[in-house]
Amino acid sequence: QSGAYSFNGNPDDDRNRFQLIIGASTGIETVSSLQASIYAYEKTIFLNNLELNENYDVIVSNVQGQKLLHTKLTGVSSSKIDCNHAPGIYIVTLISMGKSTSNKVILR
């Protein structure tokens, strides 16, 4: 009722002193996904099936989550991004109007 609970514990306490019960989730919104195609060939990332009248943010990150590139696209149904990054695995995220999609690509 007060929103706070305090206790003193000892290493010899019963391990089953507390029980965590997880019910249905609340307050979590479902994020819609964009229906775009993202893939790579050699050192080029291709983005297809984009909506012509939409604005897009394109983010390229490494697998550690470091953002390496952030660019904007407007009014195109497809685009390609030439990358000079080292060969490896990258995550490409496409964001538009509260929707997003991500795909893993391999640059050679």
PDB file of N, CA and C in Angstrom:
ATOM      1  N   GLN A   1       0.817  -1.200   0.000  1.00  0.00           N
ATOM      2  CA  GLN A   1       0.000   0.000   0.000  1.00  0.00           C
ATOM      3  C   GLN A   1       0.854   1.255   0.000  1.00  0.00           C
ATOM      4  N   SER A   2       2.021   1.200   0.649  1.00  0.00           N
ATOM      5  CA  SER A   2       2.850   2.404   0.725  1.00  0.00           C
ATOM      6  C   SER A   2       3.811   2.511  -0.453  1.00  0.00           C
ATOM      7  N   GLY A   3       3.964   1.429  -1.248  1.00  0.00           N
ATOM      8  CA  GLY A   3       4.870   1.472  -2.383  1.00  0.00           C
ATOM      9  C   GLY A   3       6.310   1.185  -2.020  1.00  0.00           C
ATOM     10  N   ALA A   4       6.600   0.929  -0.753  1.00  0.00           N
ATOM     11  CA  ALA A   4       7.958   0.624  -0.324  1.00  0.00           C
ATOM     12  C   ALA A   4       7.927  -0.558   0.629  1.00  0.00           C
ATOM     13  N   TYR A   5       8.989  -1.330   0.607  1.00  0.00           N
ATOM     14  CA  TYR A   5       9.107  -2.483   1.483  1.00  0.00           C
ATOM     15  C   TYR A   5      10.568  -2.621   1.862  1.00  0.00           C
ATOM     16  N   SER A   6      10.859  -2.766   3.120  1.00  0.00           N
ATOM     17  CA  SER A   6      12.245  -2.960   3.537  1.00  0.00           C
ATOM     18  C   SER A   6      12.316  -4.193   4.431  1.00  0.00           C
ATOM     19  N   PHE A   7      13.454  -4.837   4.432  1.00  0.00           N
ATOM     20  CA  PHE A   7      13.654  -6.021   5.259  1.00  0.00           C
ATOM     21  C   PHE A   7      15.138  -6.193   5.534  1.00  0.00           C
ATOM     22  N   ASN A   8      15.443  -6.992   6.508  1.00  0.00           N
ATOM     23  CA  ASN A   8      16.821  -7.362   6.815  1.00  0.00           C
ATOM     24  C   ASN A   8      16.977  -8.837   6.486  1.00  0.00           C
ATOM     25  N   GLY A   9      18.014  -9.161   5.742  1.00  0.00           N
ATOM     26  CA  GLY A   9      18.232 -10.545   5.358  1.00  0.00           C
ATOM     27  C   GLY A   9      19.575 -11.052   5.843  1.00  0.00           C
ATOM     28  N   ASN A  10      19.647 -12.349   6.059  1.00  0.00           N
ATOM     29  CA  ASN A  10      20.882 -13.011   6.465  1.00  0.00           C
ATOM     30  C   ASN A  10      21.176 -14.142   5.485  1.00  0.00           C
ATOM     31  N   PRO A  11      22.433 -14.519   5.342  1.00  0.00           N
ATOM     32  CA  PRO A  11      22.769 -15.623   4.433  1.00  0.00           C
ATOM     33  C   PRO A  11      22.073 -16.932   4.798  1.00  0.00           C
ATOM     34  N   ASP A  12      21.682 -17.095   6.055  1.00  0.00           N
ATOM     35  CA  ASP A  12      21.037 -18.332   6.483  1.00  0.00           C
ATOM     36  C   ASP A  12      19.521 -18.316   6.283  1.00  0.00           C
ATOM     37  N   ASP A  13      18.952 -17.231   5.770  1.00  0.00           N
ATOM     38  CA  ASP A  13      17.503 -17.137   5.574  1.00  0.00           C
ATOM     39  C   ASP A  13      17.016 -18.178   4.569  1.00  0.00           C
ATOM     40  N   ASP A  14      15.757 -18.524   4.676  1.00  0.00           N
ATOM     41  CA  ASP A  14      15.117 -19.468   3.749  1.00  0.00           C
ATOM     42  C   ASP A  14      15.179 -18.909   2.319  1.00  0.00           C
ATOM     43  N   ARG A  15      15.684 -19.716   1.383  1.00  0.00           N
ATOM     44  CA  ARG A  15      15.806 -19.282  -0.014  1.00  0.00           C
ATOM     45  C   ARG A  15      14.441 -19.045  -0.654  1.00  0.00           C
ATOM     46  N   ASN A  16      13.399 -19.630  -0.126  1.00  0.00           N
ATOM     47  CA  ASN A  16      12.058 -19.489  -0.688  1.00  0.00           C
ATOM     48  C   ASN A  16      11.253 -18.404   0.020  1.00  0.00           C
ATOM     49  N   ARG A  17      11.952 -17.469   0.630  1.00  0.00           N
ATOM     50  CA  ARG A  17      11.285 -16.401   1.377  1.00  0.00           C
ATOM     51  C   ARG A  17      10.393 -15.559   0.472  1.00  0.00           C
ATOM     52  N   PHE A  18      10.849 -15.334  -0.755  1.00  0.00           N
ATOM     53  CA  PHE A  18      10.092 -14.503  -1.690  1.00  0.00           C
ATOM     54  C   PHE A  18       9.674 -15.325  -2.897  1.00  0.00           C
ATOM     55  N   GLN A  19       8.543 -14.959  -3.438  1.00  0.00           N
ATOM     56  CA  GLN A  19       8.052 -15.597  -4.650  1.00  0.00           C
ATOM     57  C   GLN A  19       7.667 -14.489  -5.618  1.00  0.00           C
ATOM     58  N   LEU A  20       8.179 -14.584  -6.842  1.00  0.00           N
ATOM     59  CA  LEU A  20       7.870 -13.594  -7.862  1.00  0.00           C
ATOM     60  C   LEU A  20       6.814 -14.173  -8.786  1.00  0.00           C
ATOM     61  N   ILE A  21       5.680 -13.492  -8.876  1.00  0.00           N
ATOM     62  CA  ILE A  21       4.581 -13.941  -9.734  1.00  0.00           C
ATOM     63  C   ILE A  21       4.425 -12.905 -10.837  1.00  0.00           C
ATOM     64  N   ILE A  22       4.561 -13.360 -12.069  1.00  0.00           N
ATOM     65  CA  ILE A  22       4.455 -12.459 -13.211  1.00  0.00           C
ATOM     66  C   ILE A  22       3.153 -12.732 -13.925  1.00  0.00           C
ATOM     67  N   GLY A  23       2.353 -11.697 -14.048  1.00  0.00           N
ATOM     68  CA  GLY A  23       1.073 -11.816 -14.743  1.00  0.00           C
ATOM     69  C   GLY A  23       1.183 -11.233 -16.147  1.00  0.00           C
ATOM     70  N   ALA A  24       0.069 -10.887 -16.697  1.00  0.00           N
ATOM     71  CA  ALA A  24       0.038 -10.300 -18.035  1.00  0.00           C
ATOM     72  C   ALA A  24       0.726  -8.937 -18.020  1.00  0.00           C
ATOM     73  N   SER A  25       1.376  -8.599 -19.101  1.00  0.00           N
ATOM     74  CA  SER A  25       2.060  -7.309 -19.187  1.00  0.00           C
ATOM     75  C   SER A  25       1.048  -6.189 -19.382  1.00  0.00           C
ATOM     76  N   THR A  26       1.367  -5.039 -18.837  1.00  0.00           N
ATOM     77  CA  THR A  26       0.513  -3.872 -19.006  1.00  0.00           C
ATOM     78  C   THR A  26       1.380  -2.684 -19.371  1.00  0.00           C
ATOM     79  N   GLY A  27       0.814  -1.779 -20.114  1.00  0.00           N
ATOM     80  CA  GLY A  27       1.519  -0.553 -20.458  1.00  0.00           C
ATOM     81  C   GLY A  27       2.603  -0.724 -21.505  1.00  0.00           C
ATOM     82  N   ILE A  28       2.638  -1.866 -22.185  1.00  0.00           N
ATOM     83  CA  ILE A  28       3.635  -2.083 -23.228  1.00  0.00           C
ATOM     84  C   ILE A  28       2.940  -1.988 -24.570  1.00  0.00           C
ATOM     85  N   GLU A  29       3.379  -1.041 -25.365  1.00  0.00           N
ATOM     86  CA  GLU A  29       2.771  -0.842 -26.671  1.00  0.00           C
ATOM     87  C   GLU A  29       3.407  -1.764 -27.700  1.00  0.00           C
ATOM     88  N   THR A  30       2.595  -2.233 -28.623  1.00  0.00           N
ATOM     89  CA  THR A  30       3.107  -3.022 -29.731  1.00  0.00           C
ATOM     90  C   THR A  30       3.557  -2.053 -30.815  1.00  0.00           C
ATOM     91  N   VAL A  31       4.801  -2.192 -31.256  1.00  0.00           N
ATOM     92  CA  VAL A  31       5.339  -1.316 -32.286  1.00  0.00           C
ATOM     93  C   VAL A  31       5.145  -1.988 -33.633  1.00  0.00           C
ATOM     94  N   SER A  32       4.540  -1.267 -34.552  1.00  0.00           N
ATOM     95  CA  SER A  32       4.334  -1.802 -35.886  1.00  0.00           C
ATOM     96  C   SER A  32       5.651  -1.830 -36.640  1.00  0.00           C
ATOM     97  N   SER A  33       5.759  -2.781 -37.517  1.00  0.00           N
ATOM     98  CA  SER A  33       6.985  -2.940 -38.289  1.00  0.00           C
ATOM     99  C   SER A  33       6.771  -2.449 -39.708  1.00  0.00           C
ATOM    100  N   LEU A  34       7.794  -1.835 -40.260  1.00  0.00           N
ATOM    101  CA  LEU A  34       7.750  -1.423 -41.657  1.00  0.00           C
ATOM    102  C   LEU A  34       7.903  -2.648 -42.544  1.00  0.00           C
ATOM    103  N   GLN A  35       7.308  -2.603 -43.702  1.00  0.00           N
ATOM    104  CA  GLN A  35       7.381  -3.716 -44.646  1.00  0.00           C
ATOM    105  C   GLN A  35       8.394  -3.397 -45.740  1.00  0.00           C
ATOM    106  N   ALA A  36       9.628  -3.171 -45.362  1.00  0.00           N
ATOM    107  CA  ALA A  36      10.687  -2.837 -46.306  1.00  0.00           C
ATOM    108  C   ALA A  36      11.672  -3.998 -46.395  1.00  0.00           C
ATOM    109  N   SER A  37      12.394  -4.019 -47.476  1.00  0.00           N
ATOM    110  CA  SER A  37      13.416  -5.038 -47.686  1.00  0.00           C
ATOM    111  C   SER A  37      14.789  -4.403 -47.491  1.00  0.00           C
ATOM    112  N   ILE A  38      15.616  -5.013 -46.642  1.00  0.00           N
ATOM    113  CA  ILE A  38      16.959  -4.504 -46.361  1.00  0.00           C
ATOM    114  C   ILE A  38      17.944  -5.648 -46.582  1.00  0.00           C
ATOM    115  N   TYR A  39      18.930  -5.423 -47.433  1.00  0.00           N
ATOM    116  CA  TYR A  39      19.959  -6.447 -47.643  1.00  0.00           C
ATOM    117  C   TYR A  39      21.231  -5.763 -48.144  1.00  0.00           C
ATOM    118  N   ALA A  40      22.309  -6.520 -48.218  1.00  0.00           N
ATOM    119  CA  ALA A  40      23.590  -5.962 -48.659  1.00  0.00           C
ATOM    120  C   ALA A  40      24.222  -6.886 -49.689  1.00  0.00           C
ATOM    121  N   TYR A  41      25.002  -6.271 -50.561  1.00  0.00           N
ATOM    122  CA  TYR A  41      25.824  -6.999 -51.518  1.00  0.00           C
ATOM    123  C   TYR A  41      27.158  -6.272 -51.584  1.00  0.00           C
ATOM    124  N   GLU A  42      28.227  -7.029 -51.312  1.00  0.00           N
ATOM    125  CA  GLU A  42      29.576  -6.454 -51.235  1.00  0.00           C
ATOM    126  C   GLU A  42      29.586  -5.346 -50.185  1.00  0.00           C
ATOM    127  N   LYS A  43      29.823  -4.069 -50.578  1.00  0.00           N
ATOM    128  CA  LYS A  43      29.875  -2.939 -49.631  1.00  0.00           C
ATOM    129  C   LYS A  43      28.704  -1.976 -49.819  1.00  0.00           C
ATOM    130  N   THR A  44      27.580  -2.490 -50.370  1.00  0.00           N
ATOM    131  CA  THR A  44      26.416  -1.651 -50.617  1.00  0.00           C
ATOM    132  C   THR A  44      25.206  -2.208 -49.889  1.00  0.00           C
ATOM    133  N   ILE A  45      24.475  -1.329 -49.201  1.00  0.00           N
ATOM    134  CA  ILE A  45      23.231  -1.693 -48.521  1.00  0.00           C
ATOM    135  C   ILE A  45      22.078  -1.251 -49.410  1.00  0.00           C
ATOM    136  N   PHE A  46      21.131  -2.152 -49.642  1.00  0.00           N
ATOM    137  CA  PHE A  46      19.977  -1.866 -50.482  1.00  0.00           C
ATOM    138  C   PHE A  46      18.720  -1.810 -49.620  1.00  0.00           C
ATOM    139  N   LEU A  47      17.879  -0.799 -49.888  1.00  0.00           N
ATOM    140  CA  LEU A  47      16.602  -0.612 -49.195  1.00  0.00           C
ATOM    141  C   LEU A  47      15.522  -0.581 -50.270  1.00  0.00           C
ATOM    142  N   ASN A  48      14.578  -1.507 -50.206  1.00  0.00           N
ATOM    143  CA  ASN A  48      13.519  -1.586 -51.223  1.00  0.00           C
ATOM    144  C   ASN A  48      12.149  -1.613 -50.573  1.00  0.00           C
ATOM    145  N   ASN A  49      11.111  -1.407 -51.401  1.00  0.00           N
ATOM    146  CA  ASN A  49       9.707  -1.410 -50.980  1.00  0.00           C
ATOM    147  C   ASN A  49       9.394  -0.272 -50.016  1.00  0.00           C
ATOM    148  N   LEU A  50      10.012   0.879 -50.221  1.00  0.00           N
ATOM    149  CA  LEU A  50       9.741   2.049 -49.391  1.00  0.00           C
ATOM    150  C   LEU A  50       8.527   2.786 -49.945  1.00  0.00           C
ATOM    151  N   GLU A  51       7.799   3.472 -49.079  1.00  0.00           N
ATOM    152  CA  GLU A  51       6.649   4.273 -49.496  1.00  0.00           C
ATOM    153  C   GLU A  51       7.146   5.613 -50.041  1.00  0.00           C
ATOM    154  N   LEU A  52       6.680   5.995 -51.224  1.00  0.00           N
ATOM    155  CA  LEU A  52       7.172   7.205 -51.886  1.00  0.00           C
ATOM    156  C   LEU A  52       6.972   8.479 -51.080  1.00  0.00           C
ATOM    157  N   ASN A  53       5.892   8.597 -50.340  1.00  0.00           N
ATOM    158  CA  ASN A  53       5.573   9.843 -49.642  1.00  0.00           C
ATOM    159  C   ASN A  53       6.065   9.881 -48.201  1.00  0.00           C
ATOM    160  N   GLU A  54       6.907   8.950 -47.821  1.00  0.00           N
ATOM    161  CA  GLU A  54       7.373   8.869 -46.437  1.00  0.00           C
ATOM    162  C   GLU A  54       8.799   9.380 -46.291  1.00  0.00           C
ATOM    163  N   ASN A  55       9.117   9.828 -45.087  1.00  0.00           N
ATOM    164  CA  ASN A  55      10.486  10.195 -44.718  1.00  0.00           C
ATOM    165  C   ASN A  55      11.047   9.062 -43.869  1.00  0.00           C
ATOM    166  N   TYR A  56      12.285   8.700 -44.125  1.00  0.00           N
ATOM    167  CA  TYR A  56      12.908   7.582 -43.420  1.00  0.00           C
ATOM    168  C   TYR A  56      14.222   8.007 -42.777  1.00  0.00           C
ATOM    169  N   ASP A  57      14.472   7.483 -41.597  1.00  0.00           N
ATOM    170  CA  ASP A  57      15.788   7.559 -40.974  1.00  0.00           C
ATOM    171  C   ASP A  57      16.421   6.189 -41.168  1.00  0.00           C
ATOM    172  N   VAL A  58      17.662   6.184 -41.628  1.00  0.00           N
ATOM    173  CA  VAL A  58      18.409   4.941 -41.801  1.00  0.00           C
ATOM    174  C   VAL A  58      19.601   4.999 -40.859  1.00  0.00           C
ATOM    175  N   ILE A  59      19.721   3.986 -40.011  1.00  0.00           N
ATOM    176  CA  ILE A  59      20.823   3.924 -39.046  1.00  0.00           C
ATOM    177  C   ILE A  59      21.576   2.619 -39.264  1.00  0.00           C
ATOM    178  N   VAL A  60      22.886   2.737 -39.429  1.00  0.00           N
ATOM    179  CA  VAL A  60      23.746   1.560 -39.547  1.00  0.00           C
ATOM    180  C   VAL A  60      24.580   1.486 -38.270  1.00  0.00           C
ATOM    181  N   SER A  61      24.498   0.337 -37.589  1.00  0.00           N
ATOM    182  CA  SER A  61      25.219   0.135 -36.329  1.00  0.00           C
ATOM    183  C   SER A  61      26.055  -1.131 -36.424  1.00  0.00           C
ATOM    184  N   ASN A  62      27.108  -1.174 -35.630  1.00  0.00           N
ATOM    185  CA  ASN A  62      27.864  -2.423 -35.544  1.00  0.00           C
ATOM    186  C   ASN A  62      27.172  -3.331 -34.530  1.00  0.00           C
ATOM    187  N   VAL A  63      27.671  -4.557 -34.366  1.00  0.00           N
ATOM    188  CA  VAL A  63      26.999  -5.497 -33.474  1.00  0.00           C
ATOM    189  C   VAL A  63      27.141  -5.119 -32.003  1.00  0.00           C
ATOM    190  N   GLN A  64      28.037  -4.171 -31.680  1.00  0.00           N
ATOM    191  CA  GLN A  64      28.140  -3.668 -30.306  1.00  0.00           C
ATOM    192  C   GLN A  64      27.137  -2.552 -30.042  1.00  0.00           C
ATOM    193  N   GLY A  65      26.366  -2.160 -31.071  1.00  0.00           N
ATOM    194  CA  GLY A  65      25.355  -1.126 -30.909  1.00  0.00           C
ATOM    195  C   GLY A  65      25.844   0.283 -31.175  1.00  0.00           C
ATOM    196  N   GLN A  66      27.087   0.439 -31.623  1.00  0.00           N
ATOM    197  CA  GLN A  66      27.624   1.770 -31.927  1.00  0.00           C
ATOM    198  C   GLN A  66      27.075   2.241 -33.268  1.00  0.00           C
ATOM    199  N   LYS A  67      26.504   3.454 -33.277  1.00  0.00           N
ATOM    200  CA  LYS A  67      25.948   4.020 -34.491  1.00  0.00           C
ATOM    201  C   LYS A  67      27.086   4.503 -35.387  1.00  0.00           C
ATOM    202  N   LEU A  68      27.165   3.958 -36.606  1.00  0.00           N
ATOM    203  CA  LEU A  68      28.233   4.307 -37.536  1.00  0.00           C
ATOM    204  C   LEU A  68      27.765   5.256 -38.629  1.00  0.00           C
ATOM    205  N   LEU A  69      26.462   5.228 -38.922  1.00  0.00           N
ATOM    206  CA  LEU A  69      25.923   6.066 -39.994  1.00  0.00           C
ATOM    207  C   LEU A  69      24.474   6.377 -39.681  1.00  0.00           C
ATOM    208  N   HIS A  70      24.074   7.610 -39.907  1.00  0.00           N
ATOM    209  CA  HIS A  70      22.670   8.009 -39.765  1.00  0.00           C
ATOM    210  C   HIS A  70      22.370   8.940 -40.927  1.00  0.00           C
ATOM    211  N   THR A  71      21.437   8.535 -41.759  1.00  0.00           N
ATOM    212  CA  THR A  71      21.072   9.355 -42.913  1.00  0.00           C
ATOM    213  C   THR A  71      19.559   9.386 -43.050  1.00  0.00           C
ATOM    214  N   LYS A  72      19.058  10.304 -43.845  1.00  0.00           N
ATOM    215  CA  LYS A  72      17.622  10.451 -44.061  1.00  0.00           C
ATOM    216  C   LYS A  72      17.308  10.220 -45.532  1.00  0.00           C
ATOM    217  N   LEU A  73      16.159   9.593 -45.785  1.00  0.00           N
ATOM    218  CA  LEU A  73      15.665   9.376 -47.141  1.00  0.00           C
ATOM    219  C   LEU A  73      14.281   9.984 -47.250  1.00  0.00           C
ATOM    220  N   THR A  74      13.978  10.580 -48.395  1.00  0.00           N
ATOM    221  CA  THR A  74      12.669  11.179 -48.610  1.00  0.00           C
ATOM    222  C   THR A  74      12.221  10.930 -50.042  1.00  0.00           C
ATOM    223  N   GLY A  75      10.971  10.478 -50.197  1.00  0.00           N
ATOM    224  CA  GLY A  75      10.358  10.375 -51.512  1.00  0.00           C
ATOM    225  C   GLY A  75      10.984   9.374 -52.461  1.00  0.00           C
ATOM    226  N   VAL A  76      11.470   8.260 -51.953  1.00  0.00           N
ATOM    227  CA  VAL A  76      12.048   7.237 -52.827  1.00  0.00           C
ATOM    228  C   VAL A  76      11.394   5.888 -52.526  1.00  0.00           C
ATOM    229  N   SER A  77      11.319   5.029 -53.538  1.00  0.00           N
ATOM    230  CA  SER A  77      10.786   3.688 -53.318  1.00  0.00           C
ATOM    231  C   SER A  77      11.901   2.685 -53.072  1.00  0.00           C
ATOM    232  N   SER A  78      13.124   3.068 -53.450  1.00  0.00           N
ATOM    233  CA  SER A  78      14.292   2.232 -53.168  1.00  0.00           C
ATOM    234  C   SER A  78      15.521   3.125 -53.092  1.00  0.00           C
ATOM    235  N   SER A  79      16.534   2.619 -52.421  1.00  0.00           N
ATOM    236  CA  SER A  79      17.757   3.390 -52.276  1.00  0.00           C
ATOM    237  C   SER A  79      18.911   2.438 -52.031  1.00  0.00           C
ATOM    238  N   LYS A  80      20.126   2.912 -52.290  1.00  0.00           N
ATOM    239  CA  LYS A  80      21.305   2.135 -51.947  1.00  0.00           C
ATOM    240  C   LYS A  80      22.294   3.046 -51.247  1.00  0.00           C
ATOM    241  N   ILE A  81      22.999   2.474 -50.292  1.00  0.00           N
ATOM    242  CA  ILE A  81      23.972   3.216 -49.499  1.00  0.00           C
ATOM    243  C   ILE A  81      25.312   2.517 -49.641  1.00  0.00           C
ATOM    244  N   ASP A  82      26.280   3.223 -50.197  1.00  0.00           N
ATOM    245  CA  ASP A  82      27.627   2.676 -50.316  1.00  0.00           C
ATOM    246  C   ASP A  82      28.344   2.870 -48.988  1.00  0.00           C
ATOM    247  N   CYS A  83      28.907   1.786 -48.454  1.00  0.00           N
ATOM    248  CA  CYS A  83      29.568   1.832 -47.154  1.00  0.00           C
ATOM    249  C   CYS A  83      31.052   1.566 -47.294  1.00  0.00           C
ATOM    250  N   ASN A  84      31.836   2.341 -46.591  1.00  0.00           N
ATOM    251  CA  ASN A  84      33.278   2.148 -46.573  1.00  0.00           C
ATOM    252  C   ASN A  84      33.729   1.519 -45.263  1.00  0.00           C
ATOM    253  N   HIS A  85      32.795   0.894 -44.552  1.00  0.00           N
ATOM    254  CA  HIS A  85      33.133   0.256 -43.282  1.00  0.00           C
ATOM    255  C   HIS A  85      33.882  -1.043 -43.533  1.00  0.00           C
ATOM    256  N   ALA A  86      34.585  -1.496 -42.537  1.00  0.00           N
ATOM    257  CA  ALA A  86      35.328  -2.750 -42.624  1.00  0.00           C
ATOM    258  C   ALA A  86      34.358  -3.904 -42.868  1.00  0.00           C
ATOM    259  N   PRO A  87      34.810  -4.948 -43.551  1.00  0.00           N
ATOM    260  CA  PRO A  87      33.952  -6.117 -43.728  1.00  0.00           C
ATOM    261  C   PRO A  87      33.482  -6.642 -42.376  1.00  0.00           C
ATOM    262  N   GLY A  88      32.227  -7.048 -42.312  1.00  0.00           N
ATOM    263  CA  GLY A  88      31.694  -7.570 -41.058  1.00  0.00           C
ATOM    264  C   GLY A  88      30.188  -7.557 -41.040  1.00  0.00           C
ATOM    265  N   ILE A  89      29.631  -7.805 -39.869  1.00  0.00           N
ATOM    266  CA  ILE A  89      28.184  -7.866 -39.666  1.00  0.00           C
ATOM    267  C   ILE A  89      27.713  -6.528 -39.101  1.00  0.00           C
ATOM    268  N   TYR A  90      26.654  -5.992 -39.685  1.00  0.00           N
ATOM    269  CA  TYR A  90      26.097  -4.708 -39.269  1.00  0.00           C
ATOM    270  C   TYR A  90      24.587  -4.835 -39.133  1.00  0.00           C
ATOM    271  N   ILE A  91      23.994  -3.944 -38.350  1.00  0.00           N
ATOM    272  CA  ILE A  91      22.547  -3.879 -38.176  1.00  0.00           C
ATOM    273  C   ILE A  91      22.062  -2.598 -38.845  1.00  0.00           C
ATOM    274  N   VAL A  92      21.109  -2.749 -39.776  1.00  0.00           N
ATOM    275  CA  VAL A  92      20.521  -1.597 -40.464  1.00  0.00           C
ATOM    276  C   VAL A  92      19.099  -1.427 -39.943  1.00  0.00           C
ATOM    277  N   THR A  93      18.802  -0.244 -39.430  1.00  0.00           N
ATOM    278  CA  THR A  93      17.475   0.059 -38.900  1.00  0.00           C
ATOM    279  C   THR A  93      16.841   1.145 -39.752  1.00  0.00           C
ATOM    280  N   LEU A  94      15.599   0.924 -40.138  1.00  0.00           N
ATOM    281  CA  LEU A  94      14.831   1.864 -40.936  1.00  0.00           C
ATOM    282  C   LEU A  94      13.658   2.321 -40.085  1.00  0.00           C
ATOM    283  N   ILE A  95      13.489   3.650 -39.925  1.00  0.00           N
ATOM    284  CA  ILE A  95      12.444   4.202 -39.054  1.00  0.00           C
ATOM    285  C   ILE A  95      11.622   5.217 -39.835  1.00  0.00           C
ATOM    286  N   SER A  96      10.282   5.124 -39.702  1.00  0.00           N
ATOM    287  CA  SER A  96       9.395   6.099 -40.334  1.00  0.00           C
ATOM    288  C   SER A  96       8.056   6.118 -39.616  1.00  0.00           C
ATOM    289  N   MET A  97       7.599   7.288 -39.249  1.00  0.00           N
ATOM    290  CA  MET A  97       6.274   7.507 -38.670  1.00  0.00           C
ATOM    291  C   MET A  97       5.951   6.538 -37.529  1.00  0.00           C
ATOM    292  N   GLY A  98       6.873   6.369 -36.592  1.00  0.00           N
ATOM    293  CA  GLY A  98       6.644   5.525 -35.432  1.00  0.00           C
ATOM    294  C   GLY A  98       6.779   4.035 -35.687  1.00  0.00           C
ATOM    295  N   LYS A  99       7.136   3.661 -36.905  1.00  0.00           N
ATOM    296  CA  LYS A  99       7.337   2.252 -37.242  1.00  0.00           C
ATOM    297  C   LYS A  99       8.807   2.036 -37.557  1.00  0.00           C
ATOM    298  N   SER A 100       9.263   0.808 -37.357  1.00  0.00           N
ATOM    299  CA  SER A 100      10.662   0.519 -37.663  1.00  0.00           C
ATOM    300  C   SER A 100      10.836  -0.933 -38.070  1.00  0.00           C
ATOM    301  N   THR A 101      11.953  -1.196 -38.705  1.00  0.00           N
ATOM    302  CA  THR A 101      12.370  -2.554 -38.998  1.00  0.00           C
ATOM    303  C   THR A 101      13.883  -2.565 -38.996  1.00  0.00           C
ATOM    304  N   SER A 102      14.454  -3.680 -38.615  1.00  0.00           N
ATOM    305  CA  SER A 102      15.910  -3.828 -38.588  1.00  0.00           C
ATOM    306  C   SER A 102      16.281  -5.136 -39.261  1.00  0.00           C
ATOM    307  N   ASN A 103      17.465  -5.141 -39.845  1.00  0.00           N
ATOM    308  CA  ASN A 103      17.957  -6.362 -40.463  1.00  0.00           C
ATOM    309  C   ASN A 103      19.465  -6.434 -40.314  1.00  0.00           C
ATOM    310  N   LYS A 104      19.952  -7.623 -40.131  1.00  0.00           N
ATOM    311  CA  LYS A 104      21.386  -7.863 -40.068  1.00  0.00           C
ATOM    312  C   LYS A 104      21.892  -8.017 -41.492  1.00  0.00           C
ATOM    313  N   VAL A 105      23.002  -7.328 -41.815  1.00  0.00           N
ATOM    314  CA  VAL A 105      23.596  -7.450 -43.141  1.00  0.00           C
ATOM    315  C   VAL A 105      25.086  -7.770 -42.973  1.00  0.00           C
ATOM    316  N   ILE A 106      25.647  -8.365 -43.989  1.00  0.00           N
ATOM    317  CA  ILE A 106      27.067  -8.675 -43.993  1.00  0.00           C
ATOM    318  C   ILE A 106      27.719  -7.887 -45.123  1.00  0.00           C
ATOM    319  N   LEU A 107      28.658  -7.026 -44.753  1.00  0.00           N
ATOM    320  CA  LEU A 107      29.423  -6.268 -45.748  1.00  0.00           C
ATOM    321  C   LEU A 107      30.711  -7.009 -46.008  1.00  0.00           C
ATOM    322  N   ARG A 108      31.061  -7.166 -47.263  1.00  0.00           N
ATOM    323  CA  ARG A 108      32.272  -7.902 -47.646  1.00  0.00           C
ATOM    324  C   ARG A 108      33.329  -6.963 -48.171  1.00  0.00           C
TER     325      ARG A 108
END
